Amino acid sequence: MCLTELAKKIDISCVQAFHTYNEIDAMIQAAIYYHFAAAFTLPAFSSYVAEKLAPYPDIHAGGVISFPGGGDTTFQKSRQAKELRQAGCKELDMVMNLTALKSHEDNYVIEDIAAVREAAGNDILKVIIEAPQLTEDEIRRAVNLCIQAGADYVKTSSGWYPSHPSTLSQVQIMADEAKGRIKIKAAGGIRTLETIHSMEKAGCSRFGIGLSSALKLFQTLS
């Protein structure tokens, strides 16, 4: 796999609370240099990233919704989606309401995602389910709820919990339940080409990697 082909499968990010403008600028430059699929920041910096990436329409600015906890109201999530789109984001990664999922409030989860789906229009919508925190049954239910609500991707993790990385087995469960009905994105602890290859073989088509890890990986492969 050439670097360009690999990069188009990767969302690079600076979404930790301690990231600086210098790091966000470094992420933008890396996105342009390697042609990553998208570049994600926290909402306060989304318009800045979108403006810098505007001359490169094949590199999407990405925005996060109810990140990283997922506990915002449906109205707040919908409003965030609209604001991020106005800022120039073309991809939206929202966090599922995991309290509702674990409490078997499935209709609430569907309605929560569906409201963001409507607000997102034709832009790409991914739903983060924090698979490392879920049982197999919960992962399977979460995948089906995302499908029912019309999301484009179901995503393993926000990556905010480094002690609980996403695993191949979680991707395999998600892919088995999805059966091609929704795309899968893996994030959180993705560090090596071997991990990417194994998860891609299992059914994952997009990967989220933080700035420092992405640079280390691509500099090793260059």
PDB file of C-alpha atoms in Angstrom:
ATOM      1  CA  MET A   1       0.000   0.000   0.000  1.00  0.00           C
ATOM      2  CA  CYS A   2       1.482   3.377  -1.024  1.00  0.00           C
ATOM      3  CA  LEU A   3       1.432   6.264   1.449  1.00  0.00           C
ATOM      4  CA  THR A   4      -1.142   8.229  -0.548  1.00  0.00           C
ATOM      5  CA  GLU A   5      -3.523   5.281  -0.614  1.00  0.00           C
ATOM      6  CA  LEU A   6      -3.036   4.745   3.119  1.00  0.00           C
ATOM      7  CA  ALA A   7      -3.485   8.431   3.960  1.00  0.00           C
ATOM      8  CA  LYS A   8      -6.901   8.562   2.273  1.00  0.00           C
ATOM      9  CA  LYS A   9      -8.116   6.029   4.823  1.00  0.00           C
ATOM     10  CA  ILE A  10      -6.994   8.097   7.807  1.00  0.00           C
ATOM     11  CA  ASP A  11      -8.520  10.981   9.749  1.00  0.00           C
ATOM     12  CA  ILE A  12      -5.771  12.883  11.558  1.00  0.00           C
ATOM     13  CA  SER A  13      -6.727  14.731  14.728  1.00  0.00           C
ATOM     14  CA  CYS A  14      -5.877  17.222  17.447  1.00  0.00           C
ATOM     15  CA  VAL A  15      -8.856  16.755  19.765  1.00  0.00           C
ATOM     16  CA  GLN A  16      -7.270  16.646  23.199  1.00  0.00           C
ATOM     17  CA  ALA A  17      -7.973  19.615  25.466  1.00  0.00           C
ATOM     18  CA  PHE A  18      -4.256  20.435  25.783  1.00  0.00           C
ATOM     19  CA  HIS A  19      -3.468  20.729  22.066  1.00  0.00           C
ATOM     20  CA  THR A  20      -2.049  24.115  21.036  1.00  0.00           C
ATOM     21  CA  TYR A  21      -2.448  26.225  17.908  1.00  0.00           C
ATOM     22  CA  ASN A  22       1.072  25.172  16.919  1.00  0.00           C
ATOM     23  CA  GLU A  23      -0.026  21.551  17.004  1.00  0.00           C
ATOM     24  CA  ILE A  24      -3.215  22.339  15.080  1.00  0.00           C
ATOM     25  CA  ASP A  25      -1.102  24.099  12.444  1.00  0.00           C
ATOM     26  CA  ALA A  26       1.200  21.067  12.319  1.00  0.00           C
ATOM     27  CA  MET A  27      -1.853  18.850  11.810  1.00  0.00           C
ATOM     28  CA  ILE A  28      -3.054  21.021   8.934  1.00  0.00           C
ATOM     29  CA  GLN A  29       0.350  20.909   7.275  1.00  0.00           C
ATOM     30  CA  ALA A  30       0.520  17.140   7.722  1.00  0.00           C
ATOM     31  CA  ALA A  31      -2.958  16.748   6.246  1.00  0.00           C
ATOM     32  CA  ILE A  32      -1.901  18.761   3.191  1.00  0.00           C
ATOM     33  CA  TYR A  33       1.470  17.034   2.819  1.00  0.00           C
ATOM     34  CA  TYR A  34       0.205  13.461   3.106  1.00  0.00           C
ATOM     35  CA  HIS A  35      -3.357  14.084   1.830  1.00  0.00           C
ATOM     36  CA  PHE A  36      -5.177  12.592   4.788  1.00  0.00           C
ATOM     37  CA  ALA A  37      -8.914  12.116   4.348  1.00  0.00           C
ATOM     38  CA  ALA A  38      -9.850  14.594   7.078  1.00  0.00           C
ATOM     39  CA  ALA A  39      -8.464  16.711   9.901  1.00  0.00           C
ATOM     40  CA  PHE A  40     -10.360  16.995  13.194  1.00  0.00           C
ATOM     41  CA  THR A  41     -10.161  19.521  16.015  1.00  0.00           C
ATOM     42  CA  LEU A  42     -12.386  20.573  18.890  1.00  0.00           C
ATOM     43  CA  PRO A  43     -15.298  22.837  17.782  1.00  0.00           C
ATOM     44  CA  ALA A  44     -13.695  26.141  18.800  1.00  0.00           C
ATOM     45  CA  PHE A  45     -11.038  25.627  16.115  1.00  0.00           C
ATOM     46  CA  SER A  46     -13.126  24.032  13.357  1.00  0.00           C
ATOM     47  CA  SER A  47     -13.606  27.211  11.323  1.00  0.00           C
ATOM     48  CA  TYR A  48      -9.846  27.882  11.487  1.00  0.00           C
ATOM     49  CA  VAL A  49      -9.047  24.409  10.164  1.00  0.00           C
ATOM     50  CA  ALA A  50     -11.765  24.578   7.504  1.00  0.00           C
ATOM     51  CA  GLU A  51     -10.438  27.918   6.243  1.00  0.00           C
ATOM     52  CA  LYS A  52      -6.885  26.573   5.986  1.00  0.00           C
ATOM     53  CA  LEU A  53      -8.066  23.444   4.145  1.00  0.00           C
ATOM     54  CA  ALA A  54     -10.460  25.268   1.811  1.00  0.00           C
ATOM     55  CA  PRO A  55      -7.981  25.195  -1.114  1.00  0.00           C
ATOM     56  CA  TYR A  56      -7.810  21.387  -0.765  1.00  0.00           C
ATOM     57  CA  PRO A  57     -11.364  20.069  -1.299  1.00  0.00           C
ATOM     58  CA  ASP A  58     -10.223  16.444  -1.110  1.00  0.00           C
ATOM     59  CA  ILE A  59      -9.156  16.980   2.530  1.00  0.00           C
ATOM     60  CA  HIS A  60     -12.188  17.455   4.746  1.00  0.00           C
ATOM     61  CA  ALA A  61     -12.352  19.544   7.875  1.00  0.00           C
ATOM     62  CA  GLY A  62     -13.944  17.387  10.557  1.00  0.00           C
ATOM     63  CA  GLY A  63     -15.945  18.401  13.604  1.00  0.00           C
ATOM     64  CA  VAL A  64     -16.831  16.563  16.809  1.00  0.00           C
ATOM     65  CA  ILE A  65     -20.248  16.600  18.466  1.00  0.00           C
ATOM     66  CA  SER A  66     -20.934  16.029  22.180  1.00  0.00           C
ATOM     67  CA  PHE A  67     -17.286  15.069  22.497  1.00  0.00           C
ATOM     68  CA  PRO A  68     -16.051  13.105  24.353  1.00  0.00           C
ATOM     69  CA  GLY A  69     -18.890  12.235  26.747  1.00  0.00           C
ATOM     70  CA  GLY A  70     -21.978  12.029  24.523  1.00  0.00           C
ATOM     71  CA  GLY A  71     -24.317  13.357  27.218  1.00  0.00           C
ATOM     72  CA  ASP A  72     -25.510  16.570  25.572  1.00  0.00           C
ATOM     73  CA  THR A  73     -29.203  16.914  24.797  1.00  0.00           C
ATOM     74  CA  THR A  74     -30.459  16.049  21.336  1.00  0.00           C
ATOM     75  CA  PHE A  75     -31.166  19.732  20.714  1.00  0.00           C
ATOM     76  CA  GLN A  76     -27.603  20.645  21.642  1.00  0.00           C
ATOM     77  CA  LYS A  77     -26.178  17.935  19.389  1.00  0.00           C
ATOM     78  CA  SER A  78     -28.319  19.051  16.473  1.00  0.00           C
ATOM     79  CA  ARG A  79     -27.302  22.665  17.015  1.00  0.00           C
ATOM     80  CA  GLN A  80     -23.627  21.669  17.170  1.00  0.00           C
ATOM     81  CA  ALA A  81     -23.976  19.837  13.853  1.00  0.00           C
ATOM     82  CA  LYS A  82     -25.479  22.895  12.190  1.00  0.00           C
ATOM     83  CA  GLU A  83     -22.810  25.190  13.627  1.00  0.00           C
ATOM     84  CA  LEU A  84     -19.983  22.892  12.532  1.00  0.00           C
ATOM     85  CA  ARG A  85     -21.373  22.701   9.011  1.00  0.00           C
ATOM     86  CA  GLN A  86     -21.576  26.495   8.897  1.00  0.00           C
ATOM     87  CA  ALA A  87     -17.933  26.561  10.035  1.00  0.00           C
ATOM     88  CA  GLY A  88     -17.006  24.476   7.003  1.00  0.00           C
ATOM     89  CA  CYS A  89     -16.875  20.926   8.362  1.00  0.00           C
ATOM     90  CA  LYS A  90     -17.666  18.166   5.868  1.00  0.00           C
ATOM     91  CA  GLU A  91     -17.467  15.257   8.305  1.00  0.00           C
ATOM     92  CA  LEU A  92     -19.092  15.050  11.732  1.00  0.00           C
ATOM     93  CA  ASP A  93     -18.182  12.564  14.463  1.00  0.00           C
ATOM     94  CA  MET A  94     -20.783  12.484  17.246  1.00  0.00           C
ATOM     95  CA  VAL A  95     -20.648  10.544  20.501  1.00  0.00           C
ATOM     96  CA  MET A  96     -23.587   8.243  21.185  1.00  0.00           C
ATOM     97  CA  ASN A  97     -25.489   8.756  24.423  1.00  0.00           C
ATOM     98  CA  LEU A  98     -23.961   5.743  26.154  1.00  0.00           C
ATOM     99  CA  THR A  99     -26.075   6.115  29.293  1.00  0.00           C
ATOM    100  CA  ALA A 100     -29.157   5.676  27.121  1.00  0.00           C
ATOM    101  CA  LEU A 101     -27.588   2.714  25.299  1.00  0.00           C
ATOM    102  CA  LYS A 102     -26.622   0.922  28.500  1.00  0.00           C
ATOM    103  CA  SER A 103     -30.071   1.652  29.958  1.00  0.00           C
ATOM    104  CA  HIS A 104     -31.748   0.065  26.907  1.00  0.00           C
ATOM    105  CA  GLU A 105     -33.350   3.351  25.897  1.00  0.00           C
ATOM    106  CA  ASP A 106     -32.951   2.370  22.254  1.00  0.00           C
ATOM    107  CA  ASN A 107     -35.612   4.711  20.860  1.00  0.00           C
ATOM    108  CA  TYR A 108     -33.876   7.648  22.527  1.00  0.00           C
ATOM    109  CA  VAL A 109     -30.545   6.644  20.986  1.00  0.00           C
ATOM    110  CA  ILE A 110     -32.094   6.354  17.529  1.00  0.00           C
ATOM    111  CA  GLU A 111     -33.870   9.703  17.806  1.00  0.00           C
ATOM    112  CA  ASP A 112     -30.696  11.350  19.132  1.00  0.00           C
ATOM    113  CA  ILE A 113     -28.631  10.168  16.154  1.00  0.00           C
ATOM    114  CA  ALA A 114     -31.441  10.789  13.648  1.00  0.00           C
ATOM    115  CA  ALA A 115     -31.688  14.439  14.712  1.00  0.00           C
ATOM    116  CA  VAL A 116     -27.984  14.920  14.000  1.00  0.00           C
ATOM    117  CA  ARG A 117     -28.373  12.972  10.753  1.00  0.00           C
ATOM    118  CA  GLU A 118     -31.013  15.479   9.645  1.00  0.00           C
ATOM    119  CA  ALA A 119     -28.870  18.445  10.707  1.00  0.00           C
ATOM    120  CA  ALA A 120     -25.818  16.969   8.930  1.00  0.00           C
ATOM    121  CA  GLY A 121     -27.571  16.897   5.551  1.00  0.00           C
ATOM    122  CA  ASN A 122     -25.415  15.123   2.980  1.00  0.00           C
ATOM    123  CA  ASP A 123     -22.229  15.443   5.002  1.00  0.00           C
ATOM    124  CA  ILE A 124     -20.572  12.330   6.435  1.00  0.00           C
ATOM    125  CA  LEU A 125     -21.858  11.350   9.883  1.00  0.00           C
ATOM    126  CA  LYS A 126     -19.945   8.944  12.129  1.00  0.00           C
ATOM    127  CA  VAL A 127     -21.208   7.774  15.524  1.00  0.00           C
ATOM    128  CA  ILE A 128     -18.733   6.976  18.300  1.00  0.00           C
ATOM    129  CA  ILE A 129     -19.896   4.093  20.505  1.00  0.00           C
ATOM    130  CA  GLU A 130     -16.860   3.671  22.816  1.00  0.00           C
ATOM    131  CA  ALA A 131     -16.676  -0.063  22.064  1.00  0.00           C
ATOM    132  CA  PRO A 132     -13.867  -0.657  24.620  1.00  0.00           C
ATOM    133  CA  GLN A 133     -16.398   0.256  27.334  1.00  0.00           C
ATOM    134  CA  LEU A 134     -19.163  -2.032  26.040  1.00  0.00           C
ATOM    135  CA  THR A 135     -20.080  -5.694  26.191  1.00  0.00           C
ATOM    136  CA  GLU A 136     -20.409  -7.644  22.952  1.00  0.00           C
ATOM    137  CA  ASP A 137     -24.201  -7.402  23.136  1.00  0.00           C
ATOM    138  CA  GLU A 138     -23.985  -3.644  23.644  1.00  0.00           C
ATOM    139  CA  ILE A 139     -21.622  -3.285  20.682  1.00  0.00           C
ATOM    140  CA  ARG A 140     -24.043  -5.191  18.474  1.00  0.00           C
ATOM    141  CA  ARG A 141     -27.029  -3.140  19.627  1.00  0.00           C
ATOM    142  CA  ALA A 142     -25.089   0.081  19.117  1.00  0.00           C
ATOM    143  CA  VAL A 143     -24.211  -0.884  15.540  1.00  0.00           C
ATOM    144  CA  ASN A 144     -27.851  -1.629  14.731  1.00  0.00           C
ATOM    145  CA  LEU A 145     -29.077   1.614  16.284  1.00  0.00           C
ATOM    146  CA  CYS A 146     -26.595   3.571  14.169  1.00  0.00           C
ATOM    147  CA  ILE A 147     -27.874   1.792  11.064  1.00  0.00           C
ATOM    148  CA  GLN A 148     -31.506   2.471  11.950  1.00  0.00           C
ATOM    149  CA  ALA A 149     -30.750   6.165  12.512  1.00  0.00           C
ATOM    150  CA  GLY A 150     -29.020   6.560   9.133  1.00  0.00           C
ATOM    151  CA  ALA A 151     -25.398   7.146  10.150  1.00  0.00           C
ATOM    152  CA  ASP A 152     -22.673   6.621   7.554  1.00  0.00           C
ATOM    153  CA  TYR A 153     -20.132   5.095   9.950  1.00  0.00           C
ATOM    154  CA  VAL A 154     -20.039   3.510  13.372  1.00  0.00           C
ATOM    155  CA  LYS A 155     -16.786   4.385  15.124  1.00  0.00           C
ATOM    156  CA  THR A 156     -15.056   2.383  17.833  1.00  0.00           C
ATOM    157  CA  SER A 157     -13.871   5.115  20.191  1.00  0.00           C
ATOM    158  CA  SER A 158     -13.206   8.784  20.843  1.00  0.00           C
ATOM    159  CA  GLY A 159      -9.602   7.966  21.702  1.00  0.00           C
ATOM    160  CA  TRP A 160      -9.841   9.902  24.961  1.00  0.00           C
ATOM    161  CA  TYR A 161      -9.277   6.791  27.074  1.00  0.00           C
ATOM    162  CA  PRO A 162      -5.752   5.555  26.258  1.00  0.00           C
ATOM    163  CA  SER A 163      -5.935   2.767  28.834  1.00  0.00           C
ATOM    164  CA  HIS A 164      -8.802   1.241  26.814  1.00  0.00           C
ATOM    165  CA  PRO A 165      -7.667   1.093  23.167  1.00  0.00           C
ATOM    166  CA  SER A 166      -9.787  -0.204  20.337  1.00  0.00           C
ATOM    167  CA  THR A 167      -9.057  -3.823  19.446  1.00  0.00           C
ATOM    168  CA  LEU A 168      -9.323  -6.097  16.453  1.00  0.00           C
ATOM    169  CA  SER A 169     -11.962  -8.201  18.209  1.00  0.00           C
ATOM    170  CA  GLN A 170     -14.192  -5.148  18.655  1.00  0.00           C
ATOM    171  CA  VAL A 171     -13.902  -4.318  14.958  1.00  0.00           C
ATOM    172  CA  GLN A 172     -14.707  -7.931  14.100  1.00  0.00           C
ATOM    173  CA  ILE A 173     -17.855  -7.837  16.225  1.00  0.00           C
ATOM    174  CA  MET A 174     -18.933  -4.546  14.654  1.00  0.00           C
ATOM    175  CA  ALA A 175     -18.308  -5.818  11.132  1.00  0.00           C
ATOM    176  CA  ASP A 176     -20.120  -9.077  11.817  1.00  0.00           C
ATOM    177  CA  GLU A 177     -23.169  -7.194  13.029  1.00  0.00           C
ATOM    178  CA  ALA A 178     -23.017  -4.539  10.310  1.00  0.00           C
ATOM    179  CA  LYS A 179     -22.891  -7.035   7.447  1.00  0.00           C
ATOM    180  CA  GLY A 180     -22.017  -4.237   5.047  1.00  0.00           C
ATOM    181  CA  ARG A 181     -24.964  -2.044   6.066  1.00  0.00           C
ATOM    182  CA  ILE A 182     -22.754   0.668   7.590  1.00  0.00           C
ATOM    183  CA  LYS A 183     -19.080   1.568   7.352  1.00  0.00           C
ATOM    184  CA  ILE A 184     -16.691   1.164  10.279  1.00  0.00           C
ATOM    185  CA  LYS A 185     -14.086   3.573  11.608  1.00  0.00           C
ATOM    186  CA  ALA A 186     -11.508   2.554  14.210  1.00  0.00           C
ATOM    187  CA  ALA A 187      -9.857   5.066  16.531  1.00  0.00           C
ATOM    188  CA  GLY A 188      -8.042   4.932  19.826  1.00  0.00           C
ATOM    189  CA  GLY A 189      -4.721   3.133  20.061  1.00  0.00           C
ATOM    190  CA  ILE A 190      -4.163   2.752  16.307  1.00  0.00           C
ATOM    191  CA  ARG A 191      -0.378   2.900  16.094  1.00  0.00           C
ATOM    192  CA  THR A 192       0.984   0.448  13.530  1.00  0.00           C
ATOM    193  CA  LEU A 193       0.544  -0.537   9.915  1.00  0.00           C
ATOM    194  CA  GLU A 194      -0.053  -4.102  11.081  1.00  0.00           C
ATOM    195  CA  THR A 195      -3.017  -2.970  13.178  1.00  0.00           C
ATOM    196  CA  ILE A 196      -4.454  -1.042  10.243  1.00  0.00           C
ATOM    197  CA  HIS A 197      -4.062  -4.006   7.900  1.00  0.00           C
ATOM    198  CA  SER A 198      -5.694  -6.458  10.313  1.00  0.00           C
ATOM    199  CA  MET A 199      -8.604  -4.134  11.073  1.00  0.00           C
ATOM    200  CA  GLU A 200      -9.090  -3.347   7.395  1.00  0.00           C
ATOM    201  CA  LYS A 201      -9.195  -7.064   6.633  1.00  0.00           C
ATOM    202  CA  ALA A 202     -11.848  -7.416   9.345  1.00  0.00           C
ATOM    203  CA  GLY A 203     -14.036  -4.785   7.683  1.00  0.00           C
ATOM    204  CA  CYS A 204     -12.813  -1.352   8.804  1.00  0.00           C
ATOM    205  CA  SER A 205     -12.497   1.302   6.089  1.00  0.00           C
ATOM    206  CA  ARG A 206     -11.462   4.450   8.007  1.00  0.00           C
ATOM    207  CA  PHE A 207      -9.003   5.042  10.823  1.00  0.00           C
ATOM    208  CA  GLY A 208      -8.665   7.904  13.283  1.00  0.00           C
ATOM    209  CA  ILE A 209      -5.129   8.646  14.465  1.00  0.00           C
ATOM    210  CA  GLY A 210      -3.808  11.488  16.603  1.00  0.00           C
ATOM    211  CA  LEU A 211      -1.253  13.902  15.168  1.00  0.00           C
ATOM    212  CA  SER A 212       1.862  12.573  16.922  1.00  0.00           C
ATOM    213  CA  SER A 213       1.050   8.917  16.238  1.00  0.00           C
ATOM    214  CA  ALA A 214       0.203   9.603  12.595  1.00  0.00           C
ATOM    215  CA  LEU A 215       3.427  11.515  12.014  1.00  0.00           C
ATOM    216  CA  LYS A 216       5.486   8.799  13.693  1.00  0.00           C
ATOM    217  CA  LEU A 217       3.820   6.121  11.553  1.00  0.00           C
ATOM    218  CA  PHE A 218       4.232   7.953   8.255  1.00  0.00           C
ATOM    219  CA  GLN A 219       7.794   9.063   8.960  1.00  0.00           C
ATOM    220  CA  THR A 220       8.647   5.417   9.661  1.00  0.00           C
ATOM    221  CA  LEU A 221       7.052   4.324   6.375  1.00  0.00           C
ATOM    222  CA  SER A 222       8.556   7.121   4.252  1.00  0.00           C
TER     223      SER A 222
END
